[in-house]
PDB file of C-alpha atoms in Angstrom:
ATOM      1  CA  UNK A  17      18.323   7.430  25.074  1.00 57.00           C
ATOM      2  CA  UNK A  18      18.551   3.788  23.987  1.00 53.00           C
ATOM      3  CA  UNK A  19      15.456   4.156  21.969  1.00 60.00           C
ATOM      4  CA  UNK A  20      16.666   7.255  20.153  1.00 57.00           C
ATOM      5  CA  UNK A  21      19.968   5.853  19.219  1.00 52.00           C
ATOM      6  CA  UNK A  22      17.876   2.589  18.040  1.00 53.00           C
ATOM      7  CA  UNK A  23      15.599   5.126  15.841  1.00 52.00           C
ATOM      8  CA  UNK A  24      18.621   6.795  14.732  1.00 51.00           C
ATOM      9  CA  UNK A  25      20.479   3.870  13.461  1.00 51.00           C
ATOM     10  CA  UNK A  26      17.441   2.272  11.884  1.00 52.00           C
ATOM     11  CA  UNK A  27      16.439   5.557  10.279  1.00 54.00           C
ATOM     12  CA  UNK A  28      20.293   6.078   8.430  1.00 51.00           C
ATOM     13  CA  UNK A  29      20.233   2.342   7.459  1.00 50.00           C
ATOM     14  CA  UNK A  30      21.036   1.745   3.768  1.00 43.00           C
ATOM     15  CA  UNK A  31      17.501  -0.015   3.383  1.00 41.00           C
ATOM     16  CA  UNK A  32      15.328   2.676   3.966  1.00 43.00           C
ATOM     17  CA  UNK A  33      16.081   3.737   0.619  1.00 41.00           C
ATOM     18  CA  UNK A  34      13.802   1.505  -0.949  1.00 40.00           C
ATOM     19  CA  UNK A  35       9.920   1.618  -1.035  1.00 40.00           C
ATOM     20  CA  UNK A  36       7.341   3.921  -1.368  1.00 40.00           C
ATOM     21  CA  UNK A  37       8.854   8.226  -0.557  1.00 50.00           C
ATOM     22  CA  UNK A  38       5.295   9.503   0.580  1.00 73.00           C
ATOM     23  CA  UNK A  39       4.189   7.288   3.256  1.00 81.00           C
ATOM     24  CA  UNK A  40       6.387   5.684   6.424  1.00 85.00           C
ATOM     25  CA  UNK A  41       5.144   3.408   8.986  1.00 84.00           C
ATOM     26  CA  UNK A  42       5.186   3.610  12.587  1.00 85.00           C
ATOM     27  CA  UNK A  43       5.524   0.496  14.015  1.00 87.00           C
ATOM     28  CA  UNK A  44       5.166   0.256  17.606  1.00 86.00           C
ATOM     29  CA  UNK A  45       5.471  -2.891  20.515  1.00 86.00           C
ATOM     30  CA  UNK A  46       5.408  -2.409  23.863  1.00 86.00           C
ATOM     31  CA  UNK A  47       7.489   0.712  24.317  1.00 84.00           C
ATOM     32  CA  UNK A  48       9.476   0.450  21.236  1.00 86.00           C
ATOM     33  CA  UNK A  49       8.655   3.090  18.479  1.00 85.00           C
ATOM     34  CA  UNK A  50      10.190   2.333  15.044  1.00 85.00           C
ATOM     35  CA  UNK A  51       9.551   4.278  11.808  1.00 83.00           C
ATOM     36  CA  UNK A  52      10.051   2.334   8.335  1.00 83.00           C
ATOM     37  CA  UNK A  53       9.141   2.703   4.500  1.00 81.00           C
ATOM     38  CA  UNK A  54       7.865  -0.955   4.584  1.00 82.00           C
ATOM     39  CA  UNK A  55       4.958  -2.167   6.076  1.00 82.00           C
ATOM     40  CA  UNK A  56       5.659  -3.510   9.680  1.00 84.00           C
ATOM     41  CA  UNK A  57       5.389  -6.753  10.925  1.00 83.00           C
ATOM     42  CA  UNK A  58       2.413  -9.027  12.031  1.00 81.00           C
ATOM     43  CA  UNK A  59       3.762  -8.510  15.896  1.00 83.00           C
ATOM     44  CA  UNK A  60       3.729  -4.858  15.423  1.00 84.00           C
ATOM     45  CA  UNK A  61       1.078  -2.236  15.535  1.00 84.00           C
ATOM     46  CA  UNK A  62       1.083   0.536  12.996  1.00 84.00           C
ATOM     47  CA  UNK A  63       0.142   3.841  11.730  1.00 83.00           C
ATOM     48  CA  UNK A  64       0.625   4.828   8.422  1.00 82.00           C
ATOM     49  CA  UNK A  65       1.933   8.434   8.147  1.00 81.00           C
ATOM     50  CA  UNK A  66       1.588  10.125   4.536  1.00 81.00           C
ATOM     51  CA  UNK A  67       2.946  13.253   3.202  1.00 75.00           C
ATOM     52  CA  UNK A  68       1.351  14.596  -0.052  1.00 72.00           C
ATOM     53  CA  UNK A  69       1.441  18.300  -1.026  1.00 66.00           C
ATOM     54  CA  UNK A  70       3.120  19.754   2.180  1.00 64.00           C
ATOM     55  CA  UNK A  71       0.190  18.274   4.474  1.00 69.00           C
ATOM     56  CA  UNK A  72       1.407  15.359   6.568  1.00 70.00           C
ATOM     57  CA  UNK A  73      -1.302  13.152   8.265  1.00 73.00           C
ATOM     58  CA  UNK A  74      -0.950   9.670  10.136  1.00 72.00           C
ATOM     59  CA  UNK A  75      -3.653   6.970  10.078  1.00 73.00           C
ATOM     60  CA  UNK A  76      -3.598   3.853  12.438  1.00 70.00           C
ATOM     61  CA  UNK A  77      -3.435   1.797   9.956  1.00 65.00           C
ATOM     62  CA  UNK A  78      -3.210  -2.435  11.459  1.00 62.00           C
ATOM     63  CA  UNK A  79      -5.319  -3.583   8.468  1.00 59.00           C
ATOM     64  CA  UNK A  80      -2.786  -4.713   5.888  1.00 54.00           C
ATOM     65  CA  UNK A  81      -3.496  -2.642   2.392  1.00 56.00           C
ATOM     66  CA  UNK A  82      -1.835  -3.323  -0.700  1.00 64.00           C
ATOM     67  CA  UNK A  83      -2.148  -0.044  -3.050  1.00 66.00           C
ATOM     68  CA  UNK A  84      -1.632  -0.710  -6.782  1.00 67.00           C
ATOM     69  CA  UNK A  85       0.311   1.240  -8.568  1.00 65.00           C
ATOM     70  CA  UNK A  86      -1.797   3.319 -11.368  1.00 62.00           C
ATOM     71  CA  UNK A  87       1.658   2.400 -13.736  1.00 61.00           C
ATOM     72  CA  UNK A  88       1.583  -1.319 -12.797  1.00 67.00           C
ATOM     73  CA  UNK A  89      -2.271  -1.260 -13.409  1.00 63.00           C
ATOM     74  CA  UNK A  90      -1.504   0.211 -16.968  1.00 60.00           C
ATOM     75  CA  UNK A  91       0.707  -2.289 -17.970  1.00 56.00           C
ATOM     76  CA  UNK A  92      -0.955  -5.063 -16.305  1.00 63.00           C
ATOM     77  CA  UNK A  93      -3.547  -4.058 -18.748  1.00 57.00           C
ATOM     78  CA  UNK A  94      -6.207  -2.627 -15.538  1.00 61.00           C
ATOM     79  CA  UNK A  95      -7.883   0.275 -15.966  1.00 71.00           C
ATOM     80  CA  UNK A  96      -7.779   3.519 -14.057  1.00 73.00           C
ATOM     81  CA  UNK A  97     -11.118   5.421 -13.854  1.00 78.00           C
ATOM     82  CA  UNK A  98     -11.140   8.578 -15.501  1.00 82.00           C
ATOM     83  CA  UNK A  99     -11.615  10.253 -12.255  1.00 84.00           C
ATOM     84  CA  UNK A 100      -8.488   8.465 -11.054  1.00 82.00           C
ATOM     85  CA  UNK A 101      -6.385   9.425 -13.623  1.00 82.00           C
ATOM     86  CA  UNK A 102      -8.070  13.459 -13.791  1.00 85.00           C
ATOM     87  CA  UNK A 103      -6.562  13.372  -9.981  1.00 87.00           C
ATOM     88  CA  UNK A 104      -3.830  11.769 -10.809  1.00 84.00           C
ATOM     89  CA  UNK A 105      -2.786  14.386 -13.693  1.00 86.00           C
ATOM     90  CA  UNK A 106      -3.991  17.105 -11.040  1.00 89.00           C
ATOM     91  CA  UNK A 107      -1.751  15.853  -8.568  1.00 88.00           C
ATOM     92  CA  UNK A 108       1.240  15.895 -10.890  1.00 89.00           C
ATOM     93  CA  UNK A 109       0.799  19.602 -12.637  1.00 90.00           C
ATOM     94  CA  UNK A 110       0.547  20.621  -8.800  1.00 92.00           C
ATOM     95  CA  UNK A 111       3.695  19.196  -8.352  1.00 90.00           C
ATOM     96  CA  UNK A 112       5.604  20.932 -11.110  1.00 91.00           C
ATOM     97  CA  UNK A 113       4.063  24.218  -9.939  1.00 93.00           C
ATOM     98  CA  UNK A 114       5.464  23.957  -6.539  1.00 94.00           C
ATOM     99  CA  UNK A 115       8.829  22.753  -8.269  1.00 93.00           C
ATOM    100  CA  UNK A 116       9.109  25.544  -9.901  1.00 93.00           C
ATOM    101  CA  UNK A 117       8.420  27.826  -7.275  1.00 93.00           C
ATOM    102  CA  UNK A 118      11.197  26.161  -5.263  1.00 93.00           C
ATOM    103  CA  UNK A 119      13.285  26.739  -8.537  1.00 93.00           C
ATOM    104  CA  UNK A 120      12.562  30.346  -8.516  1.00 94.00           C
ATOM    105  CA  UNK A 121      13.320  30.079  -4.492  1.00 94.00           C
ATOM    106  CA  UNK A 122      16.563  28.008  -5.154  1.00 93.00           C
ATOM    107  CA  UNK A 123      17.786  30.944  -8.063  1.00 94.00           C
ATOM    108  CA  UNK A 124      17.328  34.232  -6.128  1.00 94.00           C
ATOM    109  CA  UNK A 125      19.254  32.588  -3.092  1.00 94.00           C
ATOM    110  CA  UNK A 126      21.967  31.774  -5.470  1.00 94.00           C
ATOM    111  CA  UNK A 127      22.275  35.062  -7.158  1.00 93.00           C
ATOM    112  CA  UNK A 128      22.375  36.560  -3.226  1.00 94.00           C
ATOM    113  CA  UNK A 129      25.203  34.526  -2.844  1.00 94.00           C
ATOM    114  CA  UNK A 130      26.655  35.851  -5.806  1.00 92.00           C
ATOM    115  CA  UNK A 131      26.445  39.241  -5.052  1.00 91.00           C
ATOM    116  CA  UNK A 132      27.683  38.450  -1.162  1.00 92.00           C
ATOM    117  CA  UNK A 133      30.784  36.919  -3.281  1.00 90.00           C
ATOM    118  CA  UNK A 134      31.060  39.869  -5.798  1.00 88.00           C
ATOM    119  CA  UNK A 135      30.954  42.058  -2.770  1.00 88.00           C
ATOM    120  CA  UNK A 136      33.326  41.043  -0.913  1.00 91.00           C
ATOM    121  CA  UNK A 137      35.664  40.403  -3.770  1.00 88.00           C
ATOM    122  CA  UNK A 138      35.249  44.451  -4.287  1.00 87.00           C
ATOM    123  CA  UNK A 139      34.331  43.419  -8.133  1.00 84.00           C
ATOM    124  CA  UNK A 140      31.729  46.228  -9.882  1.00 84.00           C
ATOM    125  CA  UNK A 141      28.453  45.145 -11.394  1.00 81.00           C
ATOM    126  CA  UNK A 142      29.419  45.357 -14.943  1.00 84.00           C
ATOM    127  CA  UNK A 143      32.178  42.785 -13.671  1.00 86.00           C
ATOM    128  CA  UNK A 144      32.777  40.255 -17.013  1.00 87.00           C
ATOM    129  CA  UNK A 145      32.934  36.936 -14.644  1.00 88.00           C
ATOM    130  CA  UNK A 146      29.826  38.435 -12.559  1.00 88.00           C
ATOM    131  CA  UNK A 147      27.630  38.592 -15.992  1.00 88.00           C
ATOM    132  CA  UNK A 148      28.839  35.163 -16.901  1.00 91.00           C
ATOM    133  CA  UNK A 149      28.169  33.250 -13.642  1.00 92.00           C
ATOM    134  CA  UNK A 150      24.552  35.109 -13.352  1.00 92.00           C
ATOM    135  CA  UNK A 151      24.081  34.456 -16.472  1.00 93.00           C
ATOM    136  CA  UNK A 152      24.864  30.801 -15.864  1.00 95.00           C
ATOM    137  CA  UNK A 153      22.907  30.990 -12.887  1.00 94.00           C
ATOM    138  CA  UNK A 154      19.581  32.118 -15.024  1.00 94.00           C
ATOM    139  CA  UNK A 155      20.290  29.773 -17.692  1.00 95.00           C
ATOM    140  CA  UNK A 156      20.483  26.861 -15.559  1.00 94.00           C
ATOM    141  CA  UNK A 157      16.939  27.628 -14.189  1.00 94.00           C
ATOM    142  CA  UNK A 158      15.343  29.213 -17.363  1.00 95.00           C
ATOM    143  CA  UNK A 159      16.261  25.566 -18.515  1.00 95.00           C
ATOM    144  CA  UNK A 160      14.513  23.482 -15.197  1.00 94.00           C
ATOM    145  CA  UNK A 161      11.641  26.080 -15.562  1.00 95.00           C
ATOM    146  CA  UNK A 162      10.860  25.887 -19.388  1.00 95.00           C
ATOM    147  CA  UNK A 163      11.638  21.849 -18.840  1.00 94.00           C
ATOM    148  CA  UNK A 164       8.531  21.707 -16.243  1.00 94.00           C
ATOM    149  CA  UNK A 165       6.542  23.991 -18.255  1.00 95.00           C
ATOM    150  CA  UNK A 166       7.029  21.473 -21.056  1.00 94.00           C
ATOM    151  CA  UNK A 167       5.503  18.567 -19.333  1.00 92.00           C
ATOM    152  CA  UNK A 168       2.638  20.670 -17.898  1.00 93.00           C
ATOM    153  CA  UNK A 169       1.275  21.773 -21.118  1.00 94.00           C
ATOM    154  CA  UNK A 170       1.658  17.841 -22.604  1.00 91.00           C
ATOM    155  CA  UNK A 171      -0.150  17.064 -19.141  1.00 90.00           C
ATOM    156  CA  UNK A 172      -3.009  20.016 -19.929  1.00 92.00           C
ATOM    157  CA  UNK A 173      -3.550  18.864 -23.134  1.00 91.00           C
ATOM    158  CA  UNK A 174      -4.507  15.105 -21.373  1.00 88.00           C
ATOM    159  CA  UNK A 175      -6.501  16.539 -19.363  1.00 88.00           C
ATOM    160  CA  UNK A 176      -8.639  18.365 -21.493  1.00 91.00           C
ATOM    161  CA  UNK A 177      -8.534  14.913 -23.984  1.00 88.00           C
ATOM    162  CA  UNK A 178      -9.488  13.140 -21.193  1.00 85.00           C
ATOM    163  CA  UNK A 179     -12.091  15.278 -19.880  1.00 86.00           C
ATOM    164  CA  UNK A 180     -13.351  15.949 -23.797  1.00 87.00           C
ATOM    165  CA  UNK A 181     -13.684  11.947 -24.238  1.00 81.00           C
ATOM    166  CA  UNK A 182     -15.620  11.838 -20.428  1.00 68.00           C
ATOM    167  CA  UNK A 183     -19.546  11.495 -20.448  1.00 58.00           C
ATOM    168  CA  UNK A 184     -21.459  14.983 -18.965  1.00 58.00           C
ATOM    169  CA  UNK A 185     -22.964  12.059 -16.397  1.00 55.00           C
ATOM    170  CA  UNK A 186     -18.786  10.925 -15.200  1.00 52.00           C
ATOM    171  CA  UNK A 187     -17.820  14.899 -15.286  1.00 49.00           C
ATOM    172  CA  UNK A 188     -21.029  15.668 -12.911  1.00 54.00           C
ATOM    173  CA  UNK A 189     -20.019  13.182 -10.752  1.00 54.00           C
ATOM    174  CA  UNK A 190     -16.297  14.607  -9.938  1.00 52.00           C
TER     175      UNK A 190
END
């Protein structure tokens, strides 16, 4: 019990809010288990668990690795590989995709909810303030939608630059 109330606590603790989203580290010492965004101690052992496009996976990880940040590397003037960066861009247009499923997720639940609240308020269909707050409602998410749509076709378009600009002997290798 002592060990889930320590977990607990450490877990809501205002300085989990910083570092890196994707990955957490379980650091474990003798038969305490603690779970952190930073990397653990030297006295510690730890696994490193990830979570990256819905699949989680955890990796003993007691070698110390410093990952660079590809937007550090940029403007530390270091150089991505083209591969890197493809994956990279890859990564991100996946992202939006699956955003904008949830979006479409996110707008049919509240339009349910609107027509569980223009039931039970006895209001017809062709109700004035039902249009207006499903209209609202589709507005709002036309808007997040056509915003992620945006960014995926600037994304496209770097990707196809990229891969234009890329050597037939780099794209054979991917």
């Amino acid at each position: 019990m002592a060990k889930i109330l320590y977990l607990l606590v450490l877990l809501l603790s205002p300085f989990m809010v910083l570092g890196n989203t994707n990955a957490i580290y379980k650091c474990m010492k003798d038969d305490k288990v603690v779970f952190s965004h930073s990397v653990c101690p030297e006295a510690f052992r730890q696994h490193k668990i990830e979570y990256e496009n819905g699949i989680t996976t955890e990796v003993d990880s007691d070698k110390r690795e410093i990952k660079i940040d590809p937007l550090k590397a940029l403007l530390n003037k270091q150089t991505i590989s083209k591969e890197k960066l493809l994956q990279l861009l890859d990564s991100e247009i996946y992202r939006l995709k699956q955003e904008n499923s949830y979006f479409e997720i996110l707008r049919a639940s509240e339009v349910q909810k609107l027509d569980r609240k223009r039931f039970w308020q006895t209001q017809a269909k062709d109700d004035p303030s039902y249009g207006l707050e499903l209209q609202e409602i589709n507005q709002r998410f036309d808007e997040l939608i056509l915003s992620n749509n945006n960014v995926m076709k600037v994304l496209n378009l770097h990707k196809s630059k990229i891969e234009a600009e890329a050597s037939p002997d780099e794209l054979m290798s991917q």
